[in-house]
Amino acid sequence: MNNKRRSQRMENAALLLGVIGAATFCMVYPALICGSLAIVFALLSRGGERTLTSRAKVALILGSIALGIVLAMIIYTFAIAELYYGGVENMARQVYGTLGIDFDTLMNSLGQ
């Protein structure tokens, strides 16, 4: 098998990003970015070959797990907002009201 076309640096980057994405799944943006990049880098590390190395497979799995958890959390948040509050805006009104901030004044100051 010719391994010269494969990229070990890309595999290492994918693995590192997969670990970071899986470890930071509770922070939406880092996990979303790192998980997505881990998947892309793992697939690009093949270098035109048909199979992935074990390191690239682990990176692909970790990136997929991170991305799946983040997407599930986003869907869950919007479902809860719709079910219990009637939408995201009503949920924001409730949260800001609890904090003592008038939602309408806040939106007017932001130009909305």
Coordinates of C-alpha atoms in Angstrom, one line a residue:
M1 CA 0.0 0.0 0.0
N2 CA 1.4 3.4 -0.9
N3 CA 1.1 5.7 2.1
K4 CA 3.0 8.6 0.5
R5 CA -0.3 10.1 -0.6
R6 CA -1.7 10.1 2.9
S7 CA -1.2 13.1 5.1
Q8 CA -0.2 12.4 8.7
R9 CA -0.4 16.1 9.6
M10 CA -3.9 16.2 8.4
E11 CA -4.7 13.0 10.5
N12 CA -3.1 14.6 13.6
A13 CA -5.0 17.8 13.1
A14 CA -8.3 15.9 12.6
L15 CA -7.6 13.9 15.8
L16 CA -6.8 17.0 17.8
L17 CA -9.9 18.8 16.6
G18 CA -12.0 15.7 17.2
V19 CA -10.8 15.5 20.8
I20 CA -11.4 19.2 21.3
G21 CA -14.8 19.1 19.8
A22 CA -15.9 16.1 21.9
A23 CA -14.4 17.7 25.0
T24 CA -16.2 21.0 24.5
F25 CA -19.6 19.8 23.4
C26 CA -21.3 21.9 26.0
M27 CA -19.9 25.1 24.3
V28 CA -21.8 25.2 21.1
Y29 CA -19.5 27.2 18.8
P30 CA -16.1 25.6 19.5
A31 CA -17.6 22.1 19.3
L32 CA -19.4 22.9 16.1
I33 CA -16.3 24.3 14.4
C34 CA -13.9 21.7 15.8
G35 CA -16.3 18.8 15.0
S36 CA -16.9 20.0 11.5
L37 CA -13.2 20.5 10.8
A38 CA -12.3 17.1 12.3
I39 CA -14.6 15.4 9.9
V40 CA -13.3 17.4 6.9
F41 CA -9.6 16.9 7.8
A42 CA -10.1 13.2 8.5
L43 CA -11.7 12.7 5.1
L44 CA -9.0 14.8 3.4
S45 CA -6.2 12.9 5.1
R46 CA -6.9 9.9 2.8
G47 CA -5.0 11.6 0.0
G48 CA -7.0 9.9 -2.7
E49 CA -6.9 6.4 -1.1
R50 CA -10.1 4.4 -0.5
T51 CA -9.6 3.6 3.1
L52 CA -8.9 5.7 6.3
T53 CA -6.2 4.9 8.8
S54 CA -7.2 4.1 12.3
R55 CA -6.3 7.6 13.5
A56 CA -8.4 9.2 10.9
K57 CA -11.3 6.9 11.7
V58 CA -11.1 7.9 15.4
A59 CA -11.0 11.5 14.4
L60 CA -14.0 11.0 12.2
I61 CA -16.0 9.3 15.0
L62 CA -15.1 12.0 17.5
G63 CA -16.0 14.8 15.2
S64 CA -19.3 13.1 14.3
I65 CA -20.1 12.7 18.0
A66 CA -19.3 16.3 18.8
L67 CA -21.3 17.5 15.8
G68 CA -24.2 15.2 16.7
I69 CA -24.4 16.3 20.3
V70 CA -24.3 20.0 19.4
L71 CA -27.0 19.7 16.8
A72 CA -29.2 17.7 19.2
M73 CA -28.7 20.4 21.8
I74 CA -29.7 23.2 19.4
I75 CA -32.8 21.3 18.2
Y76 CA -33.7 20.5 21.8
T77 CA -33.4 24.2 22.8
F78 CA -35.6 25.4 20.0
A79 CA -38.2 22.6 20.7
I80 CA -38.3 23.6 24.4
A81 CA -38.6 27.3 23.5
E82 CA -41.5 26.5 21.2
L83 CA -43.2 24.1 23.5
Y84 CA -43.0 26.0 26.8
Y85 CA -42.8 29.6 25.7
G86 CA -44.4 29.8 22.3
G87 CA -41.2 30.8 20.6
V88 CA -37.7 32.1 21.1
E89 CA -38.8 35.7 21.5
N90 CA -41.2 34.8 24.3
M91 CA -38.5 32.8 26.0
A92 CA -36.1 35.8 25.7
R93 CA -38.8 38.0 27.2
Q94 CA -39.2 35.6 30.1
V95 CA -35.5 35.3 30.8
Y96 CA -34.8 39.1 30.6
G97 CA -37.8 39.7 32.7
T98 CA -36.4 37.4 35.4
L99 CA -33.1 39.4 35.2
G100 CA -35.0 42.7 35.6
I101 CA -34.3 43.9 32.1
D102 CA -37.2 45.2 29.9
F103 CA -37.0 43.2 26.6
D104 CA -38.7 45.9 24.5
T105 CA -36.3 48.6 25.7
L106 CA -33.4 46.4 25.0
M107 CA -34.5 45.6 21.5
N108 CA -35.2 49.4 20.8
S109 CA -31.7 50.2 22.0
L110 CA -30.3 47.6 19.6
G111 CA -32.2 49.1 16.7
Q112 CA -34.6 46.1 16.3

